[in-house]
Structure formats: C-alpha cells, structure tokens
mmCIF file of C-alpha atoms in Angstrom:
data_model
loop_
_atom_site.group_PDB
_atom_site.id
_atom_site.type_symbol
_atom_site.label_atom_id
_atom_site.label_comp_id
_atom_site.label_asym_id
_atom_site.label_seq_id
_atom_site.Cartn_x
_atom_site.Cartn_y
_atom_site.Cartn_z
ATOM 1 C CA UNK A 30 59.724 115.738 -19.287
ATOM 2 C CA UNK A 31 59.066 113.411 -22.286
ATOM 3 C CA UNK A 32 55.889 114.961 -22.735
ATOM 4 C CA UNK A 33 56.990 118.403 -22.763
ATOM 5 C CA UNK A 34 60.005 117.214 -25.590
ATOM 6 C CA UNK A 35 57.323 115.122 -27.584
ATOM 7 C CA UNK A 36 54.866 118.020 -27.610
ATOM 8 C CA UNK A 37 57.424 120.469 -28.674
ATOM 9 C CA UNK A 38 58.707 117.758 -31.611
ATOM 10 C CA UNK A 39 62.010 116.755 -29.507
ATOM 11 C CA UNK A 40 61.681 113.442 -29.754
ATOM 12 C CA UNK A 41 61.211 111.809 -33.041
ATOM 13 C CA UNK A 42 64.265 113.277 -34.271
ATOM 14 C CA UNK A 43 66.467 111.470 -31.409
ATOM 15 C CA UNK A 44 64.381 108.099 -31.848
ATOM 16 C CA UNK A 45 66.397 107.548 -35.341
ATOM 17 C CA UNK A 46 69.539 107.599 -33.142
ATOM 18 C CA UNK A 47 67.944 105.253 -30.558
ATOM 19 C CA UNK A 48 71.143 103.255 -30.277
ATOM 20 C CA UNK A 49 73.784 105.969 -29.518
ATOM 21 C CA UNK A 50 70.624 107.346 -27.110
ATOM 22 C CA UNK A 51 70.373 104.023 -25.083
ATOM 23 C CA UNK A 52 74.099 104.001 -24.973
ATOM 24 C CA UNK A 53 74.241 107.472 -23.068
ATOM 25 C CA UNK A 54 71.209 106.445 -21.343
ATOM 26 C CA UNK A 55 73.663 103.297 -19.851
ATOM 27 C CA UNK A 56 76.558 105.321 -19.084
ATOM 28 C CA UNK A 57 75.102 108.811 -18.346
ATOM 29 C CA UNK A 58 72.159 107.023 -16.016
ATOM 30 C CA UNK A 59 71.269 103.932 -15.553
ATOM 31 C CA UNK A 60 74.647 102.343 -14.511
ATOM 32 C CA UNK A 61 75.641 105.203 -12.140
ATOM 33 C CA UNK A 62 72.170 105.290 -10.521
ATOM 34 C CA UNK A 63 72.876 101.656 -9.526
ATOM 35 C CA UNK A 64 76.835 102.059 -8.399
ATOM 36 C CA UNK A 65 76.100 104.945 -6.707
ATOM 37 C CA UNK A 66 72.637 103.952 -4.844
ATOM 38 C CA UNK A 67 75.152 100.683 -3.723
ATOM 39 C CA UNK A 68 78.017 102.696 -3.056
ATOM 40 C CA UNK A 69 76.312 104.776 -1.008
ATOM 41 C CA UNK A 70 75.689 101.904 1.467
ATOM 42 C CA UNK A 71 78.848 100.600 2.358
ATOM 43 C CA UNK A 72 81.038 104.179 2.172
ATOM 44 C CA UNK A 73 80.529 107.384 3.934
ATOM 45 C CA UNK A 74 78.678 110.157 1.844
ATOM 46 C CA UNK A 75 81.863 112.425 1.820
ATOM 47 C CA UNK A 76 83.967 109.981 0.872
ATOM 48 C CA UNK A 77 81.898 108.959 -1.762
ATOM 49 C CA UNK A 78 81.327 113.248 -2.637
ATOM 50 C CA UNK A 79 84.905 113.491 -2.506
ATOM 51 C CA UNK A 80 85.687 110.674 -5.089
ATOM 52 C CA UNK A 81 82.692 112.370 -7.059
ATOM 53 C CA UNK A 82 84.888 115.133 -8.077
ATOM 54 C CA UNK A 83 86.672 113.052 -10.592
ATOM 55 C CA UNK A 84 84.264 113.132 -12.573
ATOM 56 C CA UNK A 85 85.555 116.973 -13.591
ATOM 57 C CA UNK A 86 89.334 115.530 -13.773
ATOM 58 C CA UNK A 87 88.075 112.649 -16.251
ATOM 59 C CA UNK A 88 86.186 114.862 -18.248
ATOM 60 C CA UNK A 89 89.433 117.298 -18.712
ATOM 61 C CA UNK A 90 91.125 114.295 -19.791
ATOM 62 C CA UNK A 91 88.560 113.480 -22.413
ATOM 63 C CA UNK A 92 88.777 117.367 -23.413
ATOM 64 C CA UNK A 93 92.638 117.291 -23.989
ATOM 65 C CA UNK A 94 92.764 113.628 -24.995
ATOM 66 C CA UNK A 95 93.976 113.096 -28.955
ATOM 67 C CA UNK A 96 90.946 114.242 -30.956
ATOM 68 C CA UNK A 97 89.528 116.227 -28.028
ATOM 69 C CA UNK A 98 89.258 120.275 -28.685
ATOM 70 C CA UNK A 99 90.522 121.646 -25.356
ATOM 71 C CA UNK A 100 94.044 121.978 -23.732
ATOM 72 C CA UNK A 101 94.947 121.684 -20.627
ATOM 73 C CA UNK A 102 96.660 125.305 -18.774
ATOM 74 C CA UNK A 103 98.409 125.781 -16.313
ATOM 75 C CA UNK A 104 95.401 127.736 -14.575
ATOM 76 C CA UNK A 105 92.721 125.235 -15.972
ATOM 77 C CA UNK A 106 94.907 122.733 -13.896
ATOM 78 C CA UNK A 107 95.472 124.526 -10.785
ATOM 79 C CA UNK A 108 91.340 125.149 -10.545
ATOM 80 C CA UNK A 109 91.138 121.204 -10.711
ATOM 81 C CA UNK A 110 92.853 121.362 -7.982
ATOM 82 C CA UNK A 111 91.427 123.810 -6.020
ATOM 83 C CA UNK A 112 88.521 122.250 -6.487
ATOM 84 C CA UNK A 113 89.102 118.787 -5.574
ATOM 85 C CA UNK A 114 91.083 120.528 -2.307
ATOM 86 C CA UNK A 115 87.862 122.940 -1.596
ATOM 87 C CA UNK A 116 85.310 119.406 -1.570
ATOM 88 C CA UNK A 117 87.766 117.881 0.631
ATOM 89 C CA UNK A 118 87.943 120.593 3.152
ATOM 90 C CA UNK A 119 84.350 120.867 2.892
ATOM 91 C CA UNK A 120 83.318 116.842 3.179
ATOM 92 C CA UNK A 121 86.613 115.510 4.909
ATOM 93 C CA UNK A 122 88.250 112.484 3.564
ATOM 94 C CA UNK A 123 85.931 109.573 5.980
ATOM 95 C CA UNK A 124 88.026 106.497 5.281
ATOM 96 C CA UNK A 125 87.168 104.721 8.348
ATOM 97 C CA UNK A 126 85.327 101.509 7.706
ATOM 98 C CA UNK A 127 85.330 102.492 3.375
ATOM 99 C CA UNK A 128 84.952 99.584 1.310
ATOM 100 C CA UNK A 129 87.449 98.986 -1.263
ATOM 101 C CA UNK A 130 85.073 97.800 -3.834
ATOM 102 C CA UNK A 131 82.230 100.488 -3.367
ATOM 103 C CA UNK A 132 84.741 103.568 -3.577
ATOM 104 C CA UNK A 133 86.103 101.563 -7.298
ATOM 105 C CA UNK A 134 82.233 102.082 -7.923
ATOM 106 C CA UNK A 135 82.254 105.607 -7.311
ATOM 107 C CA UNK A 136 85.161 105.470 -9.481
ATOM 108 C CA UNK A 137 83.194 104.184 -12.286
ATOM 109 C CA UNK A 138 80.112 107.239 -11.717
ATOM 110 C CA UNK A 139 82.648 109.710 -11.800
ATOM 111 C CA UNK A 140 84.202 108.160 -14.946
ATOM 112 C CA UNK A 141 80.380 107.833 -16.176
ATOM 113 C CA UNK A 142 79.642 110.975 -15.593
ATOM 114 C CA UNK A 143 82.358 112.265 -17.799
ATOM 115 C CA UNK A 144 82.041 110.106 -20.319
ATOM 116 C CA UNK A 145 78.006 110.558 -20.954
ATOM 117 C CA UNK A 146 78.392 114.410 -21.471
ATOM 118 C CA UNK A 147 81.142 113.823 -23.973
ATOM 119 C CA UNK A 148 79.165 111.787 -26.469
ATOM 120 C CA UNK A 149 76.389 114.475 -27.103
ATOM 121 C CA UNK A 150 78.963 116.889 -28.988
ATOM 122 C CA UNK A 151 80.769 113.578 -30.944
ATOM 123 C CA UNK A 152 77.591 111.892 -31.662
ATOM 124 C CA UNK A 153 74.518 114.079 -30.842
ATOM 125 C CA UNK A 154 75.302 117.116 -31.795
ATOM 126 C CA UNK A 155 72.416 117.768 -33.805
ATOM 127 C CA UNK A 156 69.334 116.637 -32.044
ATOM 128 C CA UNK A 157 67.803 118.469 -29.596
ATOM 129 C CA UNK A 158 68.863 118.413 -25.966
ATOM 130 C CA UNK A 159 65.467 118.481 -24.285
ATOM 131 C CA UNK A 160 64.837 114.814 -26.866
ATOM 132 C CA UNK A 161 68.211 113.898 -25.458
ATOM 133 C CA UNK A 162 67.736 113.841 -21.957
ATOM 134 C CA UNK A 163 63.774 113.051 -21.891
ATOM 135 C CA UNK A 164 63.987 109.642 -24.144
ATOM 136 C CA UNK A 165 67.558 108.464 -21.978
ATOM 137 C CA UNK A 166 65.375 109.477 -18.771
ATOM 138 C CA UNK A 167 62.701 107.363 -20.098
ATOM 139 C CA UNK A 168 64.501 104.741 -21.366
ATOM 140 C CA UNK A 169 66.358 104.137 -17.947
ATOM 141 C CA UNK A 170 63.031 104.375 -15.970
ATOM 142 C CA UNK A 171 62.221 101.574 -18.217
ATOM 143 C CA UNK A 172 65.187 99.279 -17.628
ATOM 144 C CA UNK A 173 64.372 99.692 -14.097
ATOM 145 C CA UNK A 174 61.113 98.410 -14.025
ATOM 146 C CA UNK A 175 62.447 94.763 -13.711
ATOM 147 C CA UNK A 176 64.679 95.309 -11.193
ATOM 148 C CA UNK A 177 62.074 97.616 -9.217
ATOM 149 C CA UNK A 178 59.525 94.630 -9.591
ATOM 150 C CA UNK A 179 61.977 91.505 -7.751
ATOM 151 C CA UNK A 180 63.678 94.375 -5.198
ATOM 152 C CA UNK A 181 62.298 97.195 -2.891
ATOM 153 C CA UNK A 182 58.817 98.684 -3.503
ATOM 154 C CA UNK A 183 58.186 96.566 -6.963
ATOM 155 C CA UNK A 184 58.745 93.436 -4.450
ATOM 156 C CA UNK A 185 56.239 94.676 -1.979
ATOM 157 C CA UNK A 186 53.460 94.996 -4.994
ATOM 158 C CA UNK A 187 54.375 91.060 -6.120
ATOM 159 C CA UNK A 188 54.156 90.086 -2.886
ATOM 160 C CA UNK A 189 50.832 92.065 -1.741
ATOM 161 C CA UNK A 190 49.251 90.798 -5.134
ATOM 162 C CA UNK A 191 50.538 87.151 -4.517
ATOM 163 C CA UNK A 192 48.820 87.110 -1.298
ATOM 164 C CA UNK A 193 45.895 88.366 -2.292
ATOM 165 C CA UNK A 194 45.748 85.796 -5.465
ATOM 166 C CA UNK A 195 46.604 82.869 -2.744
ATOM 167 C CA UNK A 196 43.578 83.822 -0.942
#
C-alpha cells in the first residue's frame, strides 16, 4: 500500500503532519492490534464480537458530543440497538470462563476504533486518505518490529541466529 500512495504523491503531503499521523496510527492500530490479539486469548470470540459493537455506540457519542456535527434520533438510536441486539443473537453472549480484564480491553478497541476515525475529519481533513492509512500502516508495522523480534516468530529468528553464532 505505501508504494501505491508514494507513487501516486500520497505521502509527502501527510509526512508534514507526522505527529497527528503516528497518533492515529496508536489509537486507530497499533494499540488495538495488541488488546485485541490478547483479548482474544483469555475471552470467547463472541463475547469479544459482541463487545466489538461499541465501537458504533462510541463513535455516535463522539458524533453528537459538544462540537460534534451529528444528532442523535430517535431512529438513529433504535438502529444502535438493533444492531447491538442482531450481533448478539448472531454470536451469543459466552460469559462462561470471560476474563474481567480482557473484555475492559475490548472495551478500549471498541473505544479505539471510534476514536481513530474521528480525528481524520478534525485534523486530517485535507490530506489524502490512501497517505493516511498507508504511512499509519507503516508506521505500526514499524513499532512492531521490536516486539516481533523478543516474542513469537522474531524470537525464533534471534534464537536460530544465536545458535548458529554459538557454533
């Protein structure tokens, strides 16, 4: 993707912003990658789908929030709430053996998730979408690189190289 946006002159443009970038990049990516992917280990995957559709709720309270340019209907409300009701029916509720701190997680991707798309229109407005999403993809692939290299597949090519060095 960050080719495509750098051939097509999508990128410079969001590089002078780099700070309000990396801050999406945190919020819209990189910390929900890493809640979720440990969420998703000590709570069921409905439970945690379920919980997932706050993410719309949040973002309707951003919308109608002081400042925000939305208000809230009564039949913007009630298809919330069909919503949330039609994931439920779908996943089921799977409580049983939930962790109280990993479904606060979710809590915290769904809030995320809401949050991220809400900064492009306050503080990105003007730079291209395609720059947008290809730099905070690229700058979160980055961050991970450390934590890739001491965990999971990064810590398999330390310790195949180590051994190798040691002889």
């Amino acid at each position: 993707l960050l080719p495509i946006a750098a051939l097509r002159d999508e990128v410079r443009p969001v590089l002078r912003r780099w700070r309000v970038v990396a801050m999406f990049a945190a919020i819209e990516i990189a910390l929900p990658w890493v809640l979720l992917g440990w969420a998703e280990t000590r709570i069921s995957s409905s439970l945690t789908a379920l919980l997932i559709t706050a993410t719309p709720l949040v973002g309707t309270a951003i919308a109608v929030a002081p400042g925000g340019n939305e208000r809230l209907t009564v039949e913007r409300a009630a298809g919330l709430a069909l919503g949330v009701v039609g994931v439920a029916s779908i996943v089921g509720l799977g409580l049983e053996g939930a962790s109280v701190p990993a479904m606060l997680a979710v809590g915290v991707v769904a809030v995320c998730y809401a949050v991220g798309p809400a900064m492009i229109p306050r503080w990105m407005a003007d730079l291209p979408s395609l720059g947008i999403i290809a730099v905070s993809l690229g700058l979160a692939a980055v961050a991970y690189v450390p934590i890739t290299a001491v965990s999971g597949v990064g810590a398999a090519i330390i310790l195949w190289w180590a051994l190798n060095q040691a002889g």
